[in-house]
Coordinates of C-alpha atoms in Angstrom, one line a residue:
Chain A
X17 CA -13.6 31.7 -29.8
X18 CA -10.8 29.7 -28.3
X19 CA -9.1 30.5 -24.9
X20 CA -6.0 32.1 -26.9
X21 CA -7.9 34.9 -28.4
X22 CA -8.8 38.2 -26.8
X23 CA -11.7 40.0 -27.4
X24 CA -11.7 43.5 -28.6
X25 CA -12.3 45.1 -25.1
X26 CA -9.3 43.1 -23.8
X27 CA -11.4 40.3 -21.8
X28 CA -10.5 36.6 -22.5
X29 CA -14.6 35.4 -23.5
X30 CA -13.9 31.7 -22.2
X31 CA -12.9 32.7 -18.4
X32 CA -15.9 35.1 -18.5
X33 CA -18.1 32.7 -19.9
X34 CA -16.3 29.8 -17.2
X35 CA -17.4 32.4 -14.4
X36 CA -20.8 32.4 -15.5
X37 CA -21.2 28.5 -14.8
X38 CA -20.1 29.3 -11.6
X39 CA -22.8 32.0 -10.9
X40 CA -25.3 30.1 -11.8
X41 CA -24.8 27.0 -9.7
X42 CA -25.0 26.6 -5.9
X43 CA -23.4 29.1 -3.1
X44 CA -20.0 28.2 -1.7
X45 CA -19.1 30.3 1.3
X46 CA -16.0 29.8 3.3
X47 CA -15.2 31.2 6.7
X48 CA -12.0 31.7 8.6
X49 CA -12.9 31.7 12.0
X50 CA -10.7 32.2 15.3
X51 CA -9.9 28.6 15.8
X52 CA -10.0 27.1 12.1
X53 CA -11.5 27.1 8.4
X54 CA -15.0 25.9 7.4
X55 CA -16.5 25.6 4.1
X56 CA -20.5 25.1 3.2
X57 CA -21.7 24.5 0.0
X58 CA -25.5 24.8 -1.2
X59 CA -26.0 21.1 -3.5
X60 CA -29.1 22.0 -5.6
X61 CA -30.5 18.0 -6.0
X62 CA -31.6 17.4 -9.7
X63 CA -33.5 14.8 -9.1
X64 CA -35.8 12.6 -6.2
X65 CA -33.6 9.6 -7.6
X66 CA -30.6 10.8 -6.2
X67 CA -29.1 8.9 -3.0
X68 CA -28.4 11.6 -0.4
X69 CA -24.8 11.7 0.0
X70 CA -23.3 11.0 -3.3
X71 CA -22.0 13.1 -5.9
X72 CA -20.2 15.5 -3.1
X73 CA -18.4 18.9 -3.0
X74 CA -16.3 19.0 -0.5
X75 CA -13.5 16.8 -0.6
X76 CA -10.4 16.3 1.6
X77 CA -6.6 16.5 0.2
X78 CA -4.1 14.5 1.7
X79 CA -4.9 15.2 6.0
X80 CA -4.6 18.8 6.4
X81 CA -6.4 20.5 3.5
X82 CA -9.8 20.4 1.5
X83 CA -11.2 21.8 -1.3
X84 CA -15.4 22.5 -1.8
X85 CA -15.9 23.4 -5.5
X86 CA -18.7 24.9 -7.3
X87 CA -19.7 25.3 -11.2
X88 CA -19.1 22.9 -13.4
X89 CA -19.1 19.8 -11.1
X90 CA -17.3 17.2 -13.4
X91 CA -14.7 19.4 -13.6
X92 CA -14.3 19.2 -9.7
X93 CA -13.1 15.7 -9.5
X94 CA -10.1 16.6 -12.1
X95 CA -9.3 19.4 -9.7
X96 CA -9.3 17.3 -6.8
X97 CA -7.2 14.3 -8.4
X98 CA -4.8 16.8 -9.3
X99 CA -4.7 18.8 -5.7
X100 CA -4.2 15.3 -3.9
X101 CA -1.0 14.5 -6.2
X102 CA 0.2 17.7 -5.6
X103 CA -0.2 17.6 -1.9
X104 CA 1.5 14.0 -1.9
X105 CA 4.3 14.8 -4.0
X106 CA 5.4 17.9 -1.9
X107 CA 5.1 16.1 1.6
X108 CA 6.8 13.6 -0.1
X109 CA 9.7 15.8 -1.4
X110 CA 9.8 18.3 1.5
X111 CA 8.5 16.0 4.6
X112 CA 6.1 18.5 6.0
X113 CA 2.6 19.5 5.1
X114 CA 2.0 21.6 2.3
X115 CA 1.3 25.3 3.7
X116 CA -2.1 26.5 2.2
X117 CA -0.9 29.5 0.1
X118 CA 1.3 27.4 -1.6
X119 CA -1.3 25.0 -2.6
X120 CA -3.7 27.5 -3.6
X121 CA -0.7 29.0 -5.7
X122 CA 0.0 25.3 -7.6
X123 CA -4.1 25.2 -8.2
X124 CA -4.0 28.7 -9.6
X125 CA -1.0 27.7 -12.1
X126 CA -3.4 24.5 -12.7
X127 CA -6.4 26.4 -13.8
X128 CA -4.4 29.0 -15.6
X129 CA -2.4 26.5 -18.0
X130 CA -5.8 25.8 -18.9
X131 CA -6.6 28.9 -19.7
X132 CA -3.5 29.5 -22.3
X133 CA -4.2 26.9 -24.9
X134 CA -6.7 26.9 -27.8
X135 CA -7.0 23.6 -27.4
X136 CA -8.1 23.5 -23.5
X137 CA -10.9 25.1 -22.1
X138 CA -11.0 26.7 -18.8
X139 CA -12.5 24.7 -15.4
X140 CA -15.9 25.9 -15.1
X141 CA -15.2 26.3 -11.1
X142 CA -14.4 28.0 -7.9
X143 CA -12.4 26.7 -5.8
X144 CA -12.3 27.4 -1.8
X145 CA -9.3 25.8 -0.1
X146 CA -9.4 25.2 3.7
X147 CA -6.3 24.0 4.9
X148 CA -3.8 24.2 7.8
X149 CA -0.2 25.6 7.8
X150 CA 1.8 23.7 10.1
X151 CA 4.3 26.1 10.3
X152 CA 2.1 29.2 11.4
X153 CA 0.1 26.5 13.0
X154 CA -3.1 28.1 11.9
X155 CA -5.8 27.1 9.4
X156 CA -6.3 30.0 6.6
X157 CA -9.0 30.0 3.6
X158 CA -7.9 30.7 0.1
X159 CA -10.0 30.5 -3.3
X160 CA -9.2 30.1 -6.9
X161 CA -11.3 31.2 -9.5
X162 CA -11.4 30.0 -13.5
X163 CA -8.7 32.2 -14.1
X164 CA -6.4 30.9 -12.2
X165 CA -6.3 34.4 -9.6
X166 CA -6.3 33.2 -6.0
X167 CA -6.6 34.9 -2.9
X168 CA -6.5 34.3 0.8
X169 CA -9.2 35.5 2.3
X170 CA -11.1 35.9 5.6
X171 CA -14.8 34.8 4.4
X172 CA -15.7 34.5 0.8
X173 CA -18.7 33.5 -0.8
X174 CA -19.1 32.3 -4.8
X175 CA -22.4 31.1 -6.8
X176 CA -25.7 32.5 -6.6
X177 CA -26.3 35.5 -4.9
X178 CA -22.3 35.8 -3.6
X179 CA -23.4 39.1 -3.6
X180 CA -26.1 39.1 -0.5
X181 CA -23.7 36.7 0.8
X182 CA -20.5 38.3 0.9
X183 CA -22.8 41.3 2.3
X184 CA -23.7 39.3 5.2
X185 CA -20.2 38.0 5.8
X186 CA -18.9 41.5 5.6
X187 CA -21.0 41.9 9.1
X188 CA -19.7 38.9 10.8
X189 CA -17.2 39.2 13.5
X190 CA -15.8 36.4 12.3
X191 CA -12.3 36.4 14.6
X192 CA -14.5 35.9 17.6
X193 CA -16.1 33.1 16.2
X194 CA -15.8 29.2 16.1
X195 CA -15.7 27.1 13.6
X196 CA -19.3 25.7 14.7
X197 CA -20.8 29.2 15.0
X198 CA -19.8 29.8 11.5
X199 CA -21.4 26.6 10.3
X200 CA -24.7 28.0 11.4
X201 CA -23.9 31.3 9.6
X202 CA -23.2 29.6 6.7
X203 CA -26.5 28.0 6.7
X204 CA -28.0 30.6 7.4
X205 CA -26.6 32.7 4.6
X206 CA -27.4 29.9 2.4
X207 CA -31.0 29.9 3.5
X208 CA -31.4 33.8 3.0
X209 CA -30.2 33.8 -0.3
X210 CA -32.3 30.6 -1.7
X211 CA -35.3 33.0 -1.8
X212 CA -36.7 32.0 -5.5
X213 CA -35.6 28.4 -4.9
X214 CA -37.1 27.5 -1.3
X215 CA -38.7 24.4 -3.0
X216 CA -36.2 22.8 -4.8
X217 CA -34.6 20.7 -2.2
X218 CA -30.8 20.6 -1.7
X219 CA -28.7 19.0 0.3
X220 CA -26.3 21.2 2.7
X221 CA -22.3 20.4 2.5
X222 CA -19.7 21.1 4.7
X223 CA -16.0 20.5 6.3
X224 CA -13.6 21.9 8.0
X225 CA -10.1 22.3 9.6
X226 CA -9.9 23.6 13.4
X227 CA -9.1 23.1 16.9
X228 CA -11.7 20.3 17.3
X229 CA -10.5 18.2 14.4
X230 CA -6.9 18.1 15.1
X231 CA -6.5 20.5 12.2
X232 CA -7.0 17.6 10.5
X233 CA -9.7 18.7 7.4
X234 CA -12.7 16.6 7.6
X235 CA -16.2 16.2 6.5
X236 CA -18.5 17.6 8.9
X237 CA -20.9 14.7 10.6
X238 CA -24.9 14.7 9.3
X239 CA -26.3 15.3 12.3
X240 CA -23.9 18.2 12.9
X241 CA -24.9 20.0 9.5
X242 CA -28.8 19.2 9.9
X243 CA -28.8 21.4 13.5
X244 CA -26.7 24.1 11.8
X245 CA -29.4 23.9 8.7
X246 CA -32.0 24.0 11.1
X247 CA -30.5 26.7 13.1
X248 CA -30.0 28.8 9.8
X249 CA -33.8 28.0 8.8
X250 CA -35.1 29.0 11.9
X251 CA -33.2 32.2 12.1
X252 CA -34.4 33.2 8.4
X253 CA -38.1 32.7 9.9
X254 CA -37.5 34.6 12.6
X255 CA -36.0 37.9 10.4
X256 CA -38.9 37.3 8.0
X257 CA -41.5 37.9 11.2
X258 CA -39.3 40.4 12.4
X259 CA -39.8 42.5 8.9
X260 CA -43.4 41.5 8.8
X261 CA -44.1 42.9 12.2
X262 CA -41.8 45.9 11.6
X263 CA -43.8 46.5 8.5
X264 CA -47.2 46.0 10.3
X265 CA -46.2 49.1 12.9
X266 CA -45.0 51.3 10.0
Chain B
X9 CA 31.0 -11.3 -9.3
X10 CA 31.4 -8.3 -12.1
X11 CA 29.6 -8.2 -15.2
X12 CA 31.6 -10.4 -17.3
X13 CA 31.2 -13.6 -15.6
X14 CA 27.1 -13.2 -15.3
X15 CA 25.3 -16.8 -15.4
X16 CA 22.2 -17.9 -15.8
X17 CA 20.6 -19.1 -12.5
X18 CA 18.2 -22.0 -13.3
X19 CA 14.8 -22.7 -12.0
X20 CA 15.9 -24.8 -9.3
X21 CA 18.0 -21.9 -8.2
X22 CA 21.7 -23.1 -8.9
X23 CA 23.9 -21.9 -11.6
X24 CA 23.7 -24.5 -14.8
X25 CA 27.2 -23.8 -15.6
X26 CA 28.8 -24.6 -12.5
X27 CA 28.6 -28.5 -13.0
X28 CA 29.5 -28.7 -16.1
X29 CA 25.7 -30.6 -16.7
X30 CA 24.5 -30.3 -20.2
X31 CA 21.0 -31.0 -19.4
X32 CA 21.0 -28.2 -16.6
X33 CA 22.6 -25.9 -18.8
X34 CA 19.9 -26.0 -21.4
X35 CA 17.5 -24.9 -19.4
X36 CA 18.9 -22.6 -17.3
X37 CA 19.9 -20.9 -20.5
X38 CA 16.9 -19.5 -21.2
X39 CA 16.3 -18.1 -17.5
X40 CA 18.5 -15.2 -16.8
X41 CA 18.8 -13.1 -13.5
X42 CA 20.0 -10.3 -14.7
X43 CA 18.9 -7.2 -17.0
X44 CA 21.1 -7.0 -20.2
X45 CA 23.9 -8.7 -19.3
X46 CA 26.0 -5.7 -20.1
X47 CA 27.9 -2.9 -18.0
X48 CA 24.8 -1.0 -16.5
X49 CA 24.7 0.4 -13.4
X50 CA 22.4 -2.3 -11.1
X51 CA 19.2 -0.7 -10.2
X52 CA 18.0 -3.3 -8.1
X53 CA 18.3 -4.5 -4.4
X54 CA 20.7 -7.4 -4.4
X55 CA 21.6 -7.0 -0.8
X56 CA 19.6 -5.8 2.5
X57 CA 22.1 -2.6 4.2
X58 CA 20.7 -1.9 7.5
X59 CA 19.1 -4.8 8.6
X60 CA 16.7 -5.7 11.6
X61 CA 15.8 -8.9 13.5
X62 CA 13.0 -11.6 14.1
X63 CA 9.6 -10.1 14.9
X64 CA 7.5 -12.1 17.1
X65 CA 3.8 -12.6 17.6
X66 CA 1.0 -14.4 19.0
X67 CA -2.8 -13.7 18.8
X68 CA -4.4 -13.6 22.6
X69 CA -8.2 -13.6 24.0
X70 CA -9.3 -10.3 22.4
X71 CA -5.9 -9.4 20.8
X72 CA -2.5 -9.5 19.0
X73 CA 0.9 -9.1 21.1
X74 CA 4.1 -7.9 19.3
X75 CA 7.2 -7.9 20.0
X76 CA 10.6 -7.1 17.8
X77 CA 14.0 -5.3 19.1
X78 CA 15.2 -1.6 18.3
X79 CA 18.6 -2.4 16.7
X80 CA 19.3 -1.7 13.0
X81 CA 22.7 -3.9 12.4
X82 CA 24.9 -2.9 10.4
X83 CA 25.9 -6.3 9.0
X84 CA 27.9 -7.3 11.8
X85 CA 28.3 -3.9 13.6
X86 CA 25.7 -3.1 16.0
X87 CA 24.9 0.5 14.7
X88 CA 21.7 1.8 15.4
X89 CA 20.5 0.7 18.6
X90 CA 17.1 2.7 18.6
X91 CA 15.1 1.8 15.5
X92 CA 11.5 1.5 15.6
X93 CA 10.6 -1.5 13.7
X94 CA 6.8 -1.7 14.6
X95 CA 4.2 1.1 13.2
X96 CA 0.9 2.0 13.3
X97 CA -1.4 1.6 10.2
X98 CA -4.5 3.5 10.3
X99 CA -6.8 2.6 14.0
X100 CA -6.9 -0.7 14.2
X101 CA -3.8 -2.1 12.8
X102 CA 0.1 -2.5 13.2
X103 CA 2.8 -3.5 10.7
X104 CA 6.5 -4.7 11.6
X105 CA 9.3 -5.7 9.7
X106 CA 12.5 -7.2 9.8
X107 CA 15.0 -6.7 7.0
X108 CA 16.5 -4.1 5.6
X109 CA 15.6 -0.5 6.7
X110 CA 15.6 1.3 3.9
X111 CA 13.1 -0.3 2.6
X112 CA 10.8 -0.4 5.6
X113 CA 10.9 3.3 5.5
X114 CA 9.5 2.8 2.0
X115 CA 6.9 0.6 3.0
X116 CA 6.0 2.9 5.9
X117 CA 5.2 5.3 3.0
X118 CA 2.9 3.1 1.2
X119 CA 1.2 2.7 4.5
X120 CA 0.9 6.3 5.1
X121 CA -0.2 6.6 1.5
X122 CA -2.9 4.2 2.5
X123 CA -4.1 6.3 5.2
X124 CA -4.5 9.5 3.7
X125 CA -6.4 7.5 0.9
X126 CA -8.9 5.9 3.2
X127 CA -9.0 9.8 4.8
X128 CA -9.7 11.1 1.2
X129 CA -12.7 8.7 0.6
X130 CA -14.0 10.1 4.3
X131 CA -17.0 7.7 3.9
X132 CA -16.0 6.4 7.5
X133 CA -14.8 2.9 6.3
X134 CA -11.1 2.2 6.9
X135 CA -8.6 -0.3 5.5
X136 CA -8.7 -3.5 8.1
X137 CA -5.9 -5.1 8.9
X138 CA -7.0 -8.1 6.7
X139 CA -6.8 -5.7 3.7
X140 CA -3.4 -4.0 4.6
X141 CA -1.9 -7.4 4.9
X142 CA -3.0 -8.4 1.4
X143 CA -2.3 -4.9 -0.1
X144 CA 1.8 -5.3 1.3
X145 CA 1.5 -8.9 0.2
X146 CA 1.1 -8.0 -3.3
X147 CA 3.2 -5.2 -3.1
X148 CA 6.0 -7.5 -2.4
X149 CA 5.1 -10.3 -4.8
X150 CA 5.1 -7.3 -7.5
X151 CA 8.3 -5.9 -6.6
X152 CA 9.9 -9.5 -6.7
X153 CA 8.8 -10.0 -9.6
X154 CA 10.5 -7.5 -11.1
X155 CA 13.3 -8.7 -9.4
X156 CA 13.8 -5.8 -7.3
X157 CA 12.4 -7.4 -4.0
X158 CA 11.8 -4.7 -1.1
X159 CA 14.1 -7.0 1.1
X160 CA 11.5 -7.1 4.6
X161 CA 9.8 -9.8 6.5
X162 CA 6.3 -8.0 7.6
X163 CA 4.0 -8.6 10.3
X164 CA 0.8 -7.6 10.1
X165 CA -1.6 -7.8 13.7
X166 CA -4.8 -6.0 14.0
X167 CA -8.1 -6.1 15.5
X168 CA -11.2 -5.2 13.6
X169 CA -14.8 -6.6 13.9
X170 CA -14.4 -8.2 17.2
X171 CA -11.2 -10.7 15.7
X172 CA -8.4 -10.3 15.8
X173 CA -6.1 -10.8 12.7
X174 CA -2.7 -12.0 12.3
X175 CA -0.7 -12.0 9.1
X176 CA 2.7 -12.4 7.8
X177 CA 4.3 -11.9 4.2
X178 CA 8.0 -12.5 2.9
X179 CA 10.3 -10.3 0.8
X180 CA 8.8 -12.8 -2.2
X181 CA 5.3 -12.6 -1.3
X182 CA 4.6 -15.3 0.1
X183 CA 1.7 -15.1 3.1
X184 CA -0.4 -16.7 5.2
X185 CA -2.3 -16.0 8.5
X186 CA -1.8 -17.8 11.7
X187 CA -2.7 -17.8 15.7
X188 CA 1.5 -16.7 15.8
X189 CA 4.0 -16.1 14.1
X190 CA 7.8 -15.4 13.7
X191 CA 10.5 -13.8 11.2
X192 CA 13.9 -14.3 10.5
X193 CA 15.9 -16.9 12.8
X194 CA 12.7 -16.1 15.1
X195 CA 11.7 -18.7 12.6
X196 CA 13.5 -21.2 13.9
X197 CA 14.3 -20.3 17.4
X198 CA 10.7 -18.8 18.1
X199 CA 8.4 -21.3 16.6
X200 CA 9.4 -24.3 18.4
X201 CA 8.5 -22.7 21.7
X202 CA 5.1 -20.8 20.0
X203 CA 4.1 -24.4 19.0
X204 CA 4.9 -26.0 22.6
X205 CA 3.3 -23.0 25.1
X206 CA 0.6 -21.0 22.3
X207 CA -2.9 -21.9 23.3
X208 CA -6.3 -20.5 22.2
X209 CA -7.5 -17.7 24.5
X210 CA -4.2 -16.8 26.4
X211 CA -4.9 -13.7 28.2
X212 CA -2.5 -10.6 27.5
X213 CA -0.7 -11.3 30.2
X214 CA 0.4 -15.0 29.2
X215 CA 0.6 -13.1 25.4
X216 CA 3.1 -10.9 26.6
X217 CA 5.2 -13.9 28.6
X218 CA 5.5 -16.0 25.6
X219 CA 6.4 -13.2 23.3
X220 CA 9.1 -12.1 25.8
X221 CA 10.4 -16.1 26.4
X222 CA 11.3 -16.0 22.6
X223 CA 12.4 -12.5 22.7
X224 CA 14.6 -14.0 25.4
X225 CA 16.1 -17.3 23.4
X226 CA 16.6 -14.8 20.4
X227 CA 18.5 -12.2 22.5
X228 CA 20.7 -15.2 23.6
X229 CA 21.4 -16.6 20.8
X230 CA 20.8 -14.3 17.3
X231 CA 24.2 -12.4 17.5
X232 CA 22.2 -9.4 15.8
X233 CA 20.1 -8.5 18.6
X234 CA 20.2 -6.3 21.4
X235 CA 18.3 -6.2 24.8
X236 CA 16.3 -3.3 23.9
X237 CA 12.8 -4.7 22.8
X238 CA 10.1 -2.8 21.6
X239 CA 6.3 -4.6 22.9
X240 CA 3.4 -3.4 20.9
X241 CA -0.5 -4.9 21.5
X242 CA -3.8 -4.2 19.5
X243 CA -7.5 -4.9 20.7
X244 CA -10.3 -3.6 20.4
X245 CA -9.6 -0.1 22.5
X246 CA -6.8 0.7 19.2
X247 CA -2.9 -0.1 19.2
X248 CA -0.5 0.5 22.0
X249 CA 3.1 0.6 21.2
X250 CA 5.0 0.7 24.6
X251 CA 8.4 2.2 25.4
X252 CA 11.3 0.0 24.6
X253 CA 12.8 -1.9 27.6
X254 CA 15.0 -4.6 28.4
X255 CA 14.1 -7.8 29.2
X256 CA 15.4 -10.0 32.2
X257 CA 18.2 -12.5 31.5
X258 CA 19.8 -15.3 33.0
X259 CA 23.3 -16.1 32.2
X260 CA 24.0 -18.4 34.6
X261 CA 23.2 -21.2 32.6
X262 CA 25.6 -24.3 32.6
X263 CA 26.1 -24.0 28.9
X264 CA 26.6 -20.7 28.6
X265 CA 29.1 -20.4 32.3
X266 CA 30.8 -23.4 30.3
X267 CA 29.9 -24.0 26.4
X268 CA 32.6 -26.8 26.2
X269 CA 30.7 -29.0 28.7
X270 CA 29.3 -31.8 28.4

């Protein structure tokens, strides 16, 4: 079944079946907090081979933008190639940065082309795009799924589990947070949800676009992401004790 | 010249035809300067528009001093008296250019373009200022190869790895590093008094002397200058461009109060 045939029930199989490589691979959460964007993404490591560091998620476009991607990974460098020569061709053209909702809008055209021919197949991804609008001079968090639909949201979360996740970001108060704070939330999200996996190891990857940065996107440093891992580690040990004790009253 | 009359231009860069030399002629004949031959529009740069002067600049004791002036001439017309000729590539590295500005704004692209790139990568290593000088260079050899030349002298001064690094290319490609350097008729105005006063760990303050004697001797005698010159410095703290500013003159020399004289 090709991309240009419907099913019966009016569903296009390929983009469901695209979404399902994306729910089984890592969490991606994204948070817009009060002074910027910041992305994590949960690496699952194949293998004790691998050199930490290398094969990465989270990429920046051009200086003001990044995309983390989840799913299909190979597919994520085509996406990224293709957001960077978009993002040169319009500063180029127009002089100013790209504003964030109207690169999320060229990557939702990009993965919906592919999604019209029998010949393509669809990208296997989510995409989260942090990036700042230099007009509105304010950093804003948009996402692109296989289909090519993309939203701007205020926290989202895709991969394993988005479920518990995006039920834990429903609860933050996430526009009186920094961009720091929410790196620990994110870690910590990505530590509650890794329940049946706490012994595979993975490899925690972030970046984002605030105050601190410039707006400029950027990777976050190791030793930064290690403290907010731990932080999140910790604070799943300490809600596990919590329930235990809670349980041992009852 | 229109398109009829189109010659070949020989390998020793005259036109065979001209002398009537039948030896010439056969070689030249088979090396032709121009596309076609035929009524085309030309798509190539035959002549630099807005144009900029010398640059000057001389490695010191921890550093690179830079100097050029902020007018764009408009062959003989003085037209744009604050153009910024000297820009910052990446942290440890600046470029300047004389030639024509057009084109410099295009190189300033490719420079930019550079940046993001090394920002995209994000594995905390940067271009040095040894590898933008070689990236322009053959950016300019390419472009004259195809016989559409971006039409700029550059400058390329950085410091990276406790050195600092010093580099110039040519609107043909040609480059090479040096303790100082000089563009344009700084070429032959500026380097006589580099190779007299230059010496091996100047401080920045004996950098910035030199640099503004020749900016001096070039403001008196390149009729496309102006008293308006932009300083610039890297070391290892990053690069500084300073605030355009004149620089003292003396006109009361005897051959300038008198030019007839003996």
């Amino acid at each position: 079944l090709g991309c240009n045939i419907y099913s019966p029930d009016g569903r296009v199989f390929q983009i469901d079946y695209a979404g399902k490589a994306v729910e089984n691979s890592g969490a991606m959460i994204g948070l817009k907090c009060k002074d910027g964007v910041v992305i994590g993404v949960e690496k699952l490591v194949m293998s004790k081979l691998l050199v930490e560091g290398s094969g990465r998620r989270v990429h920046p476009i051009g200086t003001h933008a990044g995309i983390g991607f989840t799913g299909y990974v190979a597919d994520g460098r085509a996406v990224v190639s293709a957001a960077r020569a978009e993002v040169e061709n319009y500063e180029d053209y127009y002089g100013v940065d790209m504003p964030p909702h109207v690169l999320s809008d060229r990557l939702g055209h990009y993965f919906h082309a592919y999604t019209t021919y029998g010949g393509y197949r669809p990208f296997g991804l989510c995409t989260v795009i942090a990036a700042f609008d230099q007009e509105k001079q304010e950093a804003f968090l948009h996402m692109v799924d296989p289909a090519g639909t993309h939203y701007r949201y205020h926290g989202c979360a895709v991969g394993k589990s988005k479920q518990a996740a995006n039920t834990v970001i429903e609860q933050l108060d996430l526009s009186n947070m920094t961009c720091e704070e929410g790196l620990k939330q994110i870690a910590y999200i990505i530590h509650t949800i890794r329940e049946e996996e706490k012994d595979k190891p993975f490899e925690f990857e972030a970046g984002w676009v605030c105050k601190d940065t410039n707006n400029k996107f950027e990777l976050v440093p190791k030793d930064i992401r290690d403290a907010a891992s731990a932080w999140g580690k910790k604070k799943v040990e300490e809600m596990e004790m919590e329930d235990d004790e809670s349980d041992d009253e009852d | 010249r229109d398109a009829g009359q189109k010659r070949a231009r020989g390998l020793d860069g005259t036109l065979g035809g001209d002398k009537g030399d039948g030896d010439m002629a056969s070689v030249t004949s088979t090396v032709a300067c121009t596309a076609a031959g035929t009524d085309e529009p030309n798509t190539r740069t035959l002549q630099p528009i807005v144009t900029g002067t010398s640059v000057v600049a001389v490695k010191y004791n921890g550093g690179v001093m830079m100097a050029a002036d902020t007018l764009g001439s408009y062959g003989g017309l003085a037209r744009f008296t604050e153009v910024e000729r000297i820009c910052k590539a990446g942290e440890e590295t600046l470029v300047a250019c004389d030639g024509d500005y057009s084109d410099w704004q295009h190189i300033g692209k490719i420079i930019k373009e550079l940046e993001v790139e090394d920002r995209c990568v994000a594995d905390n290593i940067t271009h040095t200022p040894h590898q933008y000088w070689s990236c322009l260079t053959r950016i300019l050899y390419h472009r004259r190869s195809k016989m559409n030349p971006l039409w700029n002298s550059l400058v390329i001064a950085g410091y990276s790895d406790d050195a600092a690094f010093l580099g110039t290319t040519d609107k043909i490609g040609t480059s090479y590093e040096a303790d100082y350097v000089a563009t344009g008729l700084g070429l032959h105005m500026a380097l006589p008094v580099l190779r007299r006063k230059w010496k091996e760990g100047m401080s920045e303050e004996e950098a910035r002397a030199l640099v503004e004697d020749c900016m001096r001797v070039l403001f008196y005698r390149d009729c496309r200058t102006i008293n308006r010159i932009m300083f610039a410095k890297v070391d290892k703290h990053g690069q500084k461009i300073f605030e355009p500013s004149p620089i003292p003159t003396n006109w009361s020399f005897r051959s300038f109060v008198d030019p007839s004289g003996p």
